[in-house]
Short mmCIF file of N, CA, C and O and ligand atoms in Angstrom, two decimals:
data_model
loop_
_atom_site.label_atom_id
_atom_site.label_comp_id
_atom_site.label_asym_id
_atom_site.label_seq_id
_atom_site.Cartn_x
_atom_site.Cartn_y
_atom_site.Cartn_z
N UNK P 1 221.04 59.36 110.81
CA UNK P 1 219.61 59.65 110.71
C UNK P 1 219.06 59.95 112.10
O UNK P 1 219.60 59.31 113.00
N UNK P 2 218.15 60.73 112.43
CA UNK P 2 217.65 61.22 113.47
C UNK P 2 216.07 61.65 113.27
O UNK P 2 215.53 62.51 112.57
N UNK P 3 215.45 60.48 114.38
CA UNK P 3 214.29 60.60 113.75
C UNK P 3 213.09 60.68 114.99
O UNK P 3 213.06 59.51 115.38
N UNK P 4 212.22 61.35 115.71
CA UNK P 4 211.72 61.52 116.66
C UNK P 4 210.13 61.62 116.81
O UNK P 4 209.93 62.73 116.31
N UNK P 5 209.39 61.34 117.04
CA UNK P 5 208.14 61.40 117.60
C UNK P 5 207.95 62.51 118.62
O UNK P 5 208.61 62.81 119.61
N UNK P 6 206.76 63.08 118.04
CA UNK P 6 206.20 64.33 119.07
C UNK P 6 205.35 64.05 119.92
O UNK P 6 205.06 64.94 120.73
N UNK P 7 204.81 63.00 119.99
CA UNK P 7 204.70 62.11 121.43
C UNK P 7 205.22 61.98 122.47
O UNK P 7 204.86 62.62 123.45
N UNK P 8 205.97 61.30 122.47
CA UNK P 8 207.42 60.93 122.89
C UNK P 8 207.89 62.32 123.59
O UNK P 8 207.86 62.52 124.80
N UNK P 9 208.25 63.08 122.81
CA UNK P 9 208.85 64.14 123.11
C UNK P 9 208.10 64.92 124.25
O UNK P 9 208.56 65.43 125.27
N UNK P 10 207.21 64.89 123.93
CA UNK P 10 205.84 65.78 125.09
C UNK P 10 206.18 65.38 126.10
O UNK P 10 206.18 66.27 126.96
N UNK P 11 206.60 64.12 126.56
CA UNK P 11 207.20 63.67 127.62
C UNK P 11 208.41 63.77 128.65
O UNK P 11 208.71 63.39 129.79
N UNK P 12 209.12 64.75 127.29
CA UNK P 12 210.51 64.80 128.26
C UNK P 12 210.79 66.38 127.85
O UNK P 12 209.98 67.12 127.29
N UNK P 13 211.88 66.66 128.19
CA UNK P 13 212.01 68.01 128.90
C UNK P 13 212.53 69.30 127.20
O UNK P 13 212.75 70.50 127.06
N UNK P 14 212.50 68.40 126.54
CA UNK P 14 212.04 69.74 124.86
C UNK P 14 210.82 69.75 125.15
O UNK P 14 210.34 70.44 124.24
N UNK P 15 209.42 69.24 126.26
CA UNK P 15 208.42 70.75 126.13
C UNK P 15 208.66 71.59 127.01
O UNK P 15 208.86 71.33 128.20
N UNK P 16 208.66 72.76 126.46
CA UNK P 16 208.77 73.69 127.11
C UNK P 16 207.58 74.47 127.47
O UNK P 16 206.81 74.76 126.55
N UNK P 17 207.32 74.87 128.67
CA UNK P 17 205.88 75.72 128.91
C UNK P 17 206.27 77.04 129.27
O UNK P 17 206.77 77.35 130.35
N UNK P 18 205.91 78.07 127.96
CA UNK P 18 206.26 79.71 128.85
C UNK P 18 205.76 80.12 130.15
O UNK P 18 204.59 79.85 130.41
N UNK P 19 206.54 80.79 131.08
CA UNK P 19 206.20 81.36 131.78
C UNK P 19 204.81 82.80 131.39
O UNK P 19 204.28 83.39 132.33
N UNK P 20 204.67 82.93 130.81
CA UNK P 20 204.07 84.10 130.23
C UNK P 20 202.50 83.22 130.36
O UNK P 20 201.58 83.75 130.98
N UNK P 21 202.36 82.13 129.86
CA UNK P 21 200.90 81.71 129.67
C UNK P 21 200.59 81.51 128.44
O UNK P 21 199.59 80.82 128.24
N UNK P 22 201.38 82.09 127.22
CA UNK P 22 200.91 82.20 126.09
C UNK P 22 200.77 81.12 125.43
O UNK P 22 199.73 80.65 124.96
N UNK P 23 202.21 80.59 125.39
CA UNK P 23 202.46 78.85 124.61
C UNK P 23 203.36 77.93 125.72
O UNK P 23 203.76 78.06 126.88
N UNK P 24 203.42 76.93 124.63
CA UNK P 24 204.35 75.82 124.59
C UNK P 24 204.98 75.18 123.48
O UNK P 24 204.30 75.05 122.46
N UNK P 25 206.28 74.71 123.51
CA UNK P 25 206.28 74.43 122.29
C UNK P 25 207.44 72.91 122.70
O UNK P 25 208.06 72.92 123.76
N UNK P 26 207.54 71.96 121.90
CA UNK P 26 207.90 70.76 122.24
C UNK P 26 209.22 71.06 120.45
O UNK P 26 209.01 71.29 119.26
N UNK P 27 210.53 70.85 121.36
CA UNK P 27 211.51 71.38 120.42
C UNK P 27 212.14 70.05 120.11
O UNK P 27 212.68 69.27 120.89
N UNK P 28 211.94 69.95 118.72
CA UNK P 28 211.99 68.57 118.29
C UNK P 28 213.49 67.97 117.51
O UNK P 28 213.87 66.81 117.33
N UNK P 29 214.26 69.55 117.09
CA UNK P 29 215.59 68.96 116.69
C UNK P 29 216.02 70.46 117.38
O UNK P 29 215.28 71.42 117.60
N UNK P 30 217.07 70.35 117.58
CA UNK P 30 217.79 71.24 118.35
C UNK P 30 219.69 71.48 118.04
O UNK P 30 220.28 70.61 117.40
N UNK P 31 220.47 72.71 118.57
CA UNK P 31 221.29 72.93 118.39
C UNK P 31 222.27 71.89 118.30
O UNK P 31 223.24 71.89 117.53
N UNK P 32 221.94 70.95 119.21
CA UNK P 32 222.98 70.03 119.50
C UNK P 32 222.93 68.79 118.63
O UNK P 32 223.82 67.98 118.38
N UNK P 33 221.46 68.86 118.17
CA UNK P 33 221.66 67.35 116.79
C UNK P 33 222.18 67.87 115.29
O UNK P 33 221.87 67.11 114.37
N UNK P 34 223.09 69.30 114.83
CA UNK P 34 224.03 70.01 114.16
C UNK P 34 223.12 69.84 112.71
O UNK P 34 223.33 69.40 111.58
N UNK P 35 222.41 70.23 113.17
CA UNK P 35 221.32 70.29 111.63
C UNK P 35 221.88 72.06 110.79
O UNK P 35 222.36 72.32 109.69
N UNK P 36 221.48 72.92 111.99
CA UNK P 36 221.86 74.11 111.18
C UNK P 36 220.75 75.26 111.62
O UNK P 36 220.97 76.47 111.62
N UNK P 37 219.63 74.66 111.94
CA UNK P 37 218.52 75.20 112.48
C UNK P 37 218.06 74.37 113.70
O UNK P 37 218.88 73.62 114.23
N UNK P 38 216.57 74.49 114.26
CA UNK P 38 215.80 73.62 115.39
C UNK P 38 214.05 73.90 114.59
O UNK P 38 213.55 74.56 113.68
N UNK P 39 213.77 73.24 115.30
CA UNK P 39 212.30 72.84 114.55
C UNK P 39 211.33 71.95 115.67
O UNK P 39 211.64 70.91 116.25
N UNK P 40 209.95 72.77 115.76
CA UNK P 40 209.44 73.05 117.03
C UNK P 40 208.41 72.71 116.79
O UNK P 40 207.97 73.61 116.08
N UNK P 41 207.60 71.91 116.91
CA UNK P 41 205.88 72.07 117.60
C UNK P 41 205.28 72.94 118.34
O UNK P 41 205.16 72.70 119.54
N UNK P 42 204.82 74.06 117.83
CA UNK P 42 204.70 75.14 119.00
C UNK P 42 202.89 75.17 119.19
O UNK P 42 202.14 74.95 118.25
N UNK P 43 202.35 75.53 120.78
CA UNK P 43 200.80 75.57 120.57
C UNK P 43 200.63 77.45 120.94
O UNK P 43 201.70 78.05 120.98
N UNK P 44 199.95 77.90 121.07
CA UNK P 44 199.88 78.93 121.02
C UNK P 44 198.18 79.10 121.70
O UNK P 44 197.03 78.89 121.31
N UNK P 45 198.68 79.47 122.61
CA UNK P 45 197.11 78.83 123.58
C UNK P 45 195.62 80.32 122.48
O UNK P 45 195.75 81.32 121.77
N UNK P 46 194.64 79.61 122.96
CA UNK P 46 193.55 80.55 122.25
C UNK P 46 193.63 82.39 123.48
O UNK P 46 193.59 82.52 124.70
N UNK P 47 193.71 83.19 122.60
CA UNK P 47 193.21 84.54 123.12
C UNK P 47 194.84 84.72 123.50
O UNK P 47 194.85 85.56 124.40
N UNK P 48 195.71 84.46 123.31
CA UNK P 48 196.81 84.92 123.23
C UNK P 48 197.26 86.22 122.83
O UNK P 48 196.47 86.35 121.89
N UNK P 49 198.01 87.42 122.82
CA UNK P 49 198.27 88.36 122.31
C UNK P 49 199.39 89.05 122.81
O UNK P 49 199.37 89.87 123.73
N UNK P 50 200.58 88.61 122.02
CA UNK P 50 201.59 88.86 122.71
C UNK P 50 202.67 89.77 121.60
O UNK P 50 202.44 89.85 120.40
N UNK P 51 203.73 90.36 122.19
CA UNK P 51 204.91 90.44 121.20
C UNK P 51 205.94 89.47 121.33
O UNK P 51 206.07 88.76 122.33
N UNK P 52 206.74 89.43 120.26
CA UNK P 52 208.03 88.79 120.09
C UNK P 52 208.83 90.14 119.23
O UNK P 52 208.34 91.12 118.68
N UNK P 53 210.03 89.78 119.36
CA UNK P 53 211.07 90.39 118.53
C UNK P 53 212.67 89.48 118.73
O UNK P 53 213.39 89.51 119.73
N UNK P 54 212.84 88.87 117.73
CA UNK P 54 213.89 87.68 117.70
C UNK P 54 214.70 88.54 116.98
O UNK P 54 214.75 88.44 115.75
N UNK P 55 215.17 89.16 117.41
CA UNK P 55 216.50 89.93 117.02
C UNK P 55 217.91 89.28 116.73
O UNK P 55 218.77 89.80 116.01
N UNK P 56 218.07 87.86 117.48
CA UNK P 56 219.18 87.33 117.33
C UNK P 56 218.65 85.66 116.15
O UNK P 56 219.44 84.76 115.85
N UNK P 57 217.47 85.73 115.80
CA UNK P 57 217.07 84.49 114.92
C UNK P 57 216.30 85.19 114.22
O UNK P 57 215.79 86.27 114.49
N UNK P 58 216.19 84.24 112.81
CA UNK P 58 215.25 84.47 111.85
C UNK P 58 214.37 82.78 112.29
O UNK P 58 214.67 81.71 112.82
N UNK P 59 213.35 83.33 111.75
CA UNK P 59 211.95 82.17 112.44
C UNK P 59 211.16 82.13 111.18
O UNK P 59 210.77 83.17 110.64
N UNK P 60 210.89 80.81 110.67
CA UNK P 60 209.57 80.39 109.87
C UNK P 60 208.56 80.15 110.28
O UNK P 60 208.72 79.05 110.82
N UNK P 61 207.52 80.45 110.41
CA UNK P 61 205.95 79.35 111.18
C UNK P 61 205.02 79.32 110.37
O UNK P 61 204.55 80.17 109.61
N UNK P 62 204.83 78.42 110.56
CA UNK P 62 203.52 77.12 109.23
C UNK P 62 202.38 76.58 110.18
O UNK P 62 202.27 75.62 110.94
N UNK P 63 201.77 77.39 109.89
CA UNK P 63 200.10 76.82 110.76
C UNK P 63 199.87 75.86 109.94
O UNK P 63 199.89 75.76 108.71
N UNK P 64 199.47 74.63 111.43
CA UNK P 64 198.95 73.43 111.19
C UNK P 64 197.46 73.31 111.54
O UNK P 64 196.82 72.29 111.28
N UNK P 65 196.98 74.28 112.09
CA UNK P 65 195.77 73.87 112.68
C UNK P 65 195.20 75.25 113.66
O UNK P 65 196.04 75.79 114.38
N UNK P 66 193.70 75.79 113.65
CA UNK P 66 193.90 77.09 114.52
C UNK P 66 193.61 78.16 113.65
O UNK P 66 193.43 77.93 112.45
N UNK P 67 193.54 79.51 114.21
CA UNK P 67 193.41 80.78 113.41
C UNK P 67 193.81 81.69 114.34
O UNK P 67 193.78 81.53 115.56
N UNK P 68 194.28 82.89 113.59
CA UNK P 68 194.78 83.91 114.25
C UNK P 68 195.35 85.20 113.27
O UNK P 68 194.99 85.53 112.14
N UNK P 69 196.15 85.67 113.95
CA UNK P 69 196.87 86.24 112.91
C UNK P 69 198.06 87.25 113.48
O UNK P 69 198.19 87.44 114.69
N UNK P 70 199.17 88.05 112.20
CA UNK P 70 200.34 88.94 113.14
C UNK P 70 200.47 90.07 112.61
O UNK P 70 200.30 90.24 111.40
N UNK P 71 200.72 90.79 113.26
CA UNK P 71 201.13 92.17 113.00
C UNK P 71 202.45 92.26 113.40
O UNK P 71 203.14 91.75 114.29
N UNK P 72 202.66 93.28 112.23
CA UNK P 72 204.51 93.82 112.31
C UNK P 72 204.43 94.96 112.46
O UNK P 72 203.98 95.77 111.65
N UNK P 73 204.95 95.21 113.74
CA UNK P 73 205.35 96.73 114.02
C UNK P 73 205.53 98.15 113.52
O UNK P 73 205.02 99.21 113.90
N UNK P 74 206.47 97.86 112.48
CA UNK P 74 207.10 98.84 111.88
C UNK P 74 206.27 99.74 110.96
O UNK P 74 206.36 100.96 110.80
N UNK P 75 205.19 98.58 110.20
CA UNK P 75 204.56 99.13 109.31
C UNK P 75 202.65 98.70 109.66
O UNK P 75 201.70 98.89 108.90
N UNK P 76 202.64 98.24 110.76
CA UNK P 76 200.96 98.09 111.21
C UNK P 76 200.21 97.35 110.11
O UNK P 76 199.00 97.41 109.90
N UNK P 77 200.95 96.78 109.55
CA UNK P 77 200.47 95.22 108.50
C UNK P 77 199.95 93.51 109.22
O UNK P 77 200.70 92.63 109.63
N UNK P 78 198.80 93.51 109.20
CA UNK P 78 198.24 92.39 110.17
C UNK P 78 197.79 91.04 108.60
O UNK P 78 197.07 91.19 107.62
N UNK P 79 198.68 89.80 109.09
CA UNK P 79 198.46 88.92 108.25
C UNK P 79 197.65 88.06 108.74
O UNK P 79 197.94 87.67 109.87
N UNK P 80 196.39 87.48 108.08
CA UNK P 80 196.15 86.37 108.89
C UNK P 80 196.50 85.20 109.15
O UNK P 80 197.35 84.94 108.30
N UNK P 81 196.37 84.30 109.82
CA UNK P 81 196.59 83.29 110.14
C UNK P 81 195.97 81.59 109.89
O UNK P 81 195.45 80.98 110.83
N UNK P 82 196.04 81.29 109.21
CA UNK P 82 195.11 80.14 108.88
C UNK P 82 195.87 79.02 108.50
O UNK P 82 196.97 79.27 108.01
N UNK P 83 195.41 77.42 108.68
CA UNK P 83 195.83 75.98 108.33
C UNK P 83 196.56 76.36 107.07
O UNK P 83 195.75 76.52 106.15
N UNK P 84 197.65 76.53 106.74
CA UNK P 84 198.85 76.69 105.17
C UNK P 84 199.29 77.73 105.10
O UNK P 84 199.92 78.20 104.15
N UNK P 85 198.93 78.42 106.45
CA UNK P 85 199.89 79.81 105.90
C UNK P 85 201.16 79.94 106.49
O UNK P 85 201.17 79.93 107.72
N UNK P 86 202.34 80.07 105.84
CA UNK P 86 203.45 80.39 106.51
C UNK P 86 204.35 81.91 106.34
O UNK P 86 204.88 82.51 105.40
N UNK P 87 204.19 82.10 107.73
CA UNK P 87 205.00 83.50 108.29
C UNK P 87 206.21 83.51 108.14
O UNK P 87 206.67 82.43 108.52
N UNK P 88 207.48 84.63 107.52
CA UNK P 88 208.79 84.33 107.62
C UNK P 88 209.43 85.43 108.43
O UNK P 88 209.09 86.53 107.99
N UNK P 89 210.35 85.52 109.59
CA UNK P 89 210.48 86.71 110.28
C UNK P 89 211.49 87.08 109.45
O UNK P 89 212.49 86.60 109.98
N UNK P 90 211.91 87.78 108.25
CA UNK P 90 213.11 87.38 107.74
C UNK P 90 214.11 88.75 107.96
O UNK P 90 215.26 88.66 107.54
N UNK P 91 213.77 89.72 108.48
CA UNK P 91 213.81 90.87 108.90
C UNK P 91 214.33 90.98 110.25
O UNK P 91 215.17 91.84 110.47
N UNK P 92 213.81 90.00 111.41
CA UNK P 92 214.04 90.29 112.78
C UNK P 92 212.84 91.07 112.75
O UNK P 92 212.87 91.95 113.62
N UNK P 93 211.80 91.07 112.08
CA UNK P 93 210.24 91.77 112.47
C UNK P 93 210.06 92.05 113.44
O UNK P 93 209.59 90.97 113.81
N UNK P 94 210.02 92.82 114.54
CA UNK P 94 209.17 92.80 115.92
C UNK P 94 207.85 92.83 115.37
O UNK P 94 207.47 93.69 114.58
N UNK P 95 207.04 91.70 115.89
CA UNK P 95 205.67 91.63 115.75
C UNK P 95 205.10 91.00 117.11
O UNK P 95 205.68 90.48 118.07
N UNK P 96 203.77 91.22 116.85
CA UNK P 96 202.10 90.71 117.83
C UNK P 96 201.77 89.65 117.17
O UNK P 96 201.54 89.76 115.96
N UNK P 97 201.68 88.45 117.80
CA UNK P 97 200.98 87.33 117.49
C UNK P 97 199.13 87.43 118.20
O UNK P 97 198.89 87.90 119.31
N UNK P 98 198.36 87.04 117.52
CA UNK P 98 197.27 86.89 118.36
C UNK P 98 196.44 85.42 117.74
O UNK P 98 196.08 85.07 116.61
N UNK P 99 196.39 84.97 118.78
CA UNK P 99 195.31 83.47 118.16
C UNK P 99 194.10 83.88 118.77
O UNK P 99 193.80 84.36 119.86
N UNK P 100 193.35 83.47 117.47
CA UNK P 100 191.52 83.47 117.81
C UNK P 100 191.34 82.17 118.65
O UNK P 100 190.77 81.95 119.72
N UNK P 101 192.10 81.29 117.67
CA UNK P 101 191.33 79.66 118.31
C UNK P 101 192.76 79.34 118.28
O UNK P 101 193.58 80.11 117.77
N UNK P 102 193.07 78.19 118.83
CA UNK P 102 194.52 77.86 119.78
C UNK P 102 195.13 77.31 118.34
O UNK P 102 194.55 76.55 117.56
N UNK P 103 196.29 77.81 118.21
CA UNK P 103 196.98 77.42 116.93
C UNK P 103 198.44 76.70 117.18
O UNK P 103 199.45 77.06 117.80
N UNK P 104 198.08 75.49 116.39
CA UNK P 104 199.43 74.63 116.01
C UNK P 104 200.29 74.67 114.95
O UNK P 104 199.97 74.40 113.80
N UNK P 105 201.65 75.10 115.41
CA UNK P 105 202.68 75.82 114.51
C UNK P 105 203.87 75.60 114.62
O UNK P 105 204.67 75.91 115.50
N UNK P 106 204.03 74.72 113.10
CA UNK P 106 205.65 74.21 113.32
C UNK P 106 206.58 75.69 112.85
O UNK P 106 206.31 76.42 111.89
N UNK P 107 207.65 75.84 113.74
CA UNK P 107 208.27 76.67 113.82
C UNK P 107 210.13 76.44 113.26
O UNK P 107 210.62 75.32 113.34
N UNK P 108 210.76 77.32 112.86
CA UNK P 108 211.92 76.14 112.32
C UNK P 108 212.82 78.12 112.88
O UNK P 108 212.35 79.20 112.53
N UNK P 109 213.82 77.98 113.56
CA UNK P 109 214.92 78.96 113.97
C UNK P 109 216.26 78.56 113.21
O UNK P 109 216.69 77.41 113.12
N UNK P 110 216.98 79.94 112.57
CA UNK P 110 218.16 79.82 112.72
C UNK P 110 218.95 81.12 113.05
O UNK P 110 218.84 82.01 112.20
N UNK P 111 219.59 81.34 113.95
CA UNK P 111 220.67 79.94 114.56
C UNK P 111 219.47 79.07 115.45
O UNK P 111 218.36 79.48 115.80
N UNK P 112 220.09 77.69 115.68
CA UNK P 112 219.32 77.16 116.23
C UNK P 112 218.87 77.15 117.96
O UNK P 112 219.76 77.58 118.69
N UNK P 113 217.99 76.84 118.45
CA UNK P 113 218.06 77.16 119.68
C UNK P 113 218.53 75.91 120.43
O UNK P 113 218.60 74.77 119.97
N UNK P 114 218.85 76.34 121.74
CA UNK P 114 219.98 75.01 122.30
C UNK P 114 218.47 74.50 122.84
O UNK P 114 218.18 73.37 122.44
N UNK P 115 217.65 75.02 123.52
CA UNK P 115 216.45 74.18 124.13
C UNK P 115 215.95 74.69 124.90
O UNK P 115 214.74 74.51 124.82
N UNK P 116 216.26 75.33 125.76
CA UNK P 116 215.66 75.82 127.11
C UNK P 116 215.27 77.60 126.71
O UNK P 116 214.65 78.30 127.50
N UNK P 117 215.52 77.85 126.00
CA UNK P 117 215.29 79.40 126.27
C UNK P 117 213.66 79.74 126.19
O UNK P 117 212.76 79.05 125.71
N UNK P 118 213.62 80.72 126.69
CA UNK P 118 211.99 81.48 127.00
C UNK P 118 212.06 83.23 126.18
O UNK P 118 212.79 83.45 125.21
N UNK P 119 211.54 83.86 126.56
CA UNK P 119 211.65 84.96 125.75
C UNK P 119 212.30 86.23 126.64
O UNK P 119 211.63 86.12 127.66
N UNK P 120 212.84 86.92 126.78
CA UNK P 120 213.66 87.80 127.62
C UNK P 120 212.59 88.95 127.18
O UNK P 120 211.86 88.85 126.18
N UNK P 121 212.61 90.16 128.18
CA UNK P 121 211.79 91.34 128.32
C UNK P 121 211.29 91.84 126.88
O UNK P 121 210.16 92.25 126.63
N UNK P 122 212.57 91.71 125.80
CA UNK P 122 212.14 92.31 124.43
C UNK P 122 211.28 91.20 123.91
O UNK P 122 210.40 91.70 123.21
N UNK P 123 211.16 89.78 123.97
CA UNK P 123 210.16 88.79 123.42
C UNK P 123 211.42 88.18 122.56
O UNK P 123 211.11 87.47 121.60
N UNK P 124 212.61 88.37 122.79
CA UNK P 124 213.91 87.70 121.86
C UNK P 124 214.75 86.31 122.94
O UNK P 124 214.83 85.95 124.11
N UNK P 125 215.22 85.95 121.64
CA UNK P 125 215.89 84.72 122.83
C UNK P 125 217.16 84.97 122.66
O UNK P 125 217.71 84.95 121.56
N UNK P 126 217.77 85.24 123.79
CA UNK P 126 219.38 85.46 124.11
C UNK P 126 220.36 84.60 123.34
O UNK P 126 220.30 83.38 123.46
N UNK P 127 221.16 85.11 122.65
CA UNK P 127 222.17 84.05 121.83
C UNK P 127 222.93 83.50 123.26
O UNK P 127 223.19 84.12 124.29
N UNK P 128 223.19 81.98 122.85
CA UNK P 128 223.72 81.23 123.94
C UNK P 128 225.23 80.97 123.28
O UNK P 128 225.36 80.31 122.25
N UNK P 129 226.56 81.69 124.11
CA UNK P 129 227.76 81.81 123.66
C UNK P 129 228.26 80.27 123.24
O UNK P 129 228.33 79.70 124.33
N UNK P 130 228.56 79.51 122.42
CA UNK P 130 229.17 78.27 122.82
C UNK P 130 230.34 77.82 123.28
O UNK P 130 231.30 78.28 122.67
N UNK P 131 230.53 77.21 123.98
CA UNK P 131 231.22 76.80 125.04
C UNK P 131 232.85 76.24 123.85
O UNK P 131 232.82 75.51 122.85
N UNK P 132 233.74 76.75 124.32
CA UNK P 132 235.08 76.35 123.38
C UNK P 132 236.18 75.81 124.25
O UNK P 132 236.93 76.51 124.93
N UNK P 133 236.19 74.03 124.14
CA UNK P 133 237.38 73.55 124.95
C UNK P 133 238.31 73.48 124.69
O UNK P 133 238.51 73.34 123.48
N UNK P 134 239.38 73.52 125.51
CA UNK P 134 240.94 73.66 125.32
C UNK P 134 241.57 72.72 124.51
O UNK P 134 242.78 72.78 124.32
C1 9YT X 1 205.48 81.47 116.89
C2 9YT X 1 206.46 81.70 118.00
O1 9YT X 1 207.52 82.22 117.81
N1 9YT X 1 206.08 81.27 119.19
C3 9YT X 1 206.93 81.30 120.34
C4 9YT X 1 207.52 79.94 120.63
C5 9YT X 1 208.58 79.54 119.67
N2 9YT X 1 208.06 79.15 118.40
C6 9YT X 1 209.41 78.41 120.27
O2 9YT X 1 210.21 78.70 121.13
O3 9YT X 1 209.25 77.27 119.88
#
């Protein structure tokens, strides 16, 4: 059983603060506790407006709190964003996130992320090779 507080966690080094300004997100199960996915507290500061494109993960996000909303690229479809709505990238979507008011959003990746990654030039997170001992 594995069981954690997001308290707690804020404290030690699963939060992560983007370089970008946009978010943070405090990564609460991760590659290495072999769940299958990772699963995130993410904040998403207010007036945000950014891209992502997770080309190497598919991503769920479930607003907890906040408003905003996303657009997907391909087809210029803007969803909003509100307390119960959940987004599925199930595609590898390249999309625009934008928060009106600062939004709290549990986020769930698979494959899972090891912990540290940030977003590379495309807004994707680099698959991390795993390490195979002799
Ligand atoms: C919603 C989203 O993808 N935000 C970027 C941060 C990401 N959820 C993470 O790394 O926790």
């Amino acid at each position: 059983m594995i069981v954690r507080n997001l308290k707690d966690a804020e404290k030690t080094e699963r939060r992560i603060v983007s370089p970008d300004g946009n978010w943070e997100s405090t990564r609460l199960l991760l590659k290495e506790d072999q769940m299958g996915f990772s699963f995130h507290i993410t904040t998403i500061y207010q007036g945000a407006n950014f891209q992502m494109h997770y080309q190497n993960h598919l991503e769920s996000v479930y607003c907890i709190s906040g408003e905003g909303e996303v657009e997907t690229l391909n087809d210029g479809a803007i969803y909003p964003i509100s307390p119960g709505t959940l987004y599925n990238l199930d595609k590898h979507d390249k999309h625009i996130l934008r928060a009106f008011k600062e939004m709290t959003l549990a986020c769930v990746f698979n494959p899972p992320l090891y912990g540290k990654e940030v977003h590379n030039t495309e807004g994707a997170y680099d698959l991390i090779a795993d390490t195979v001992s002799a």
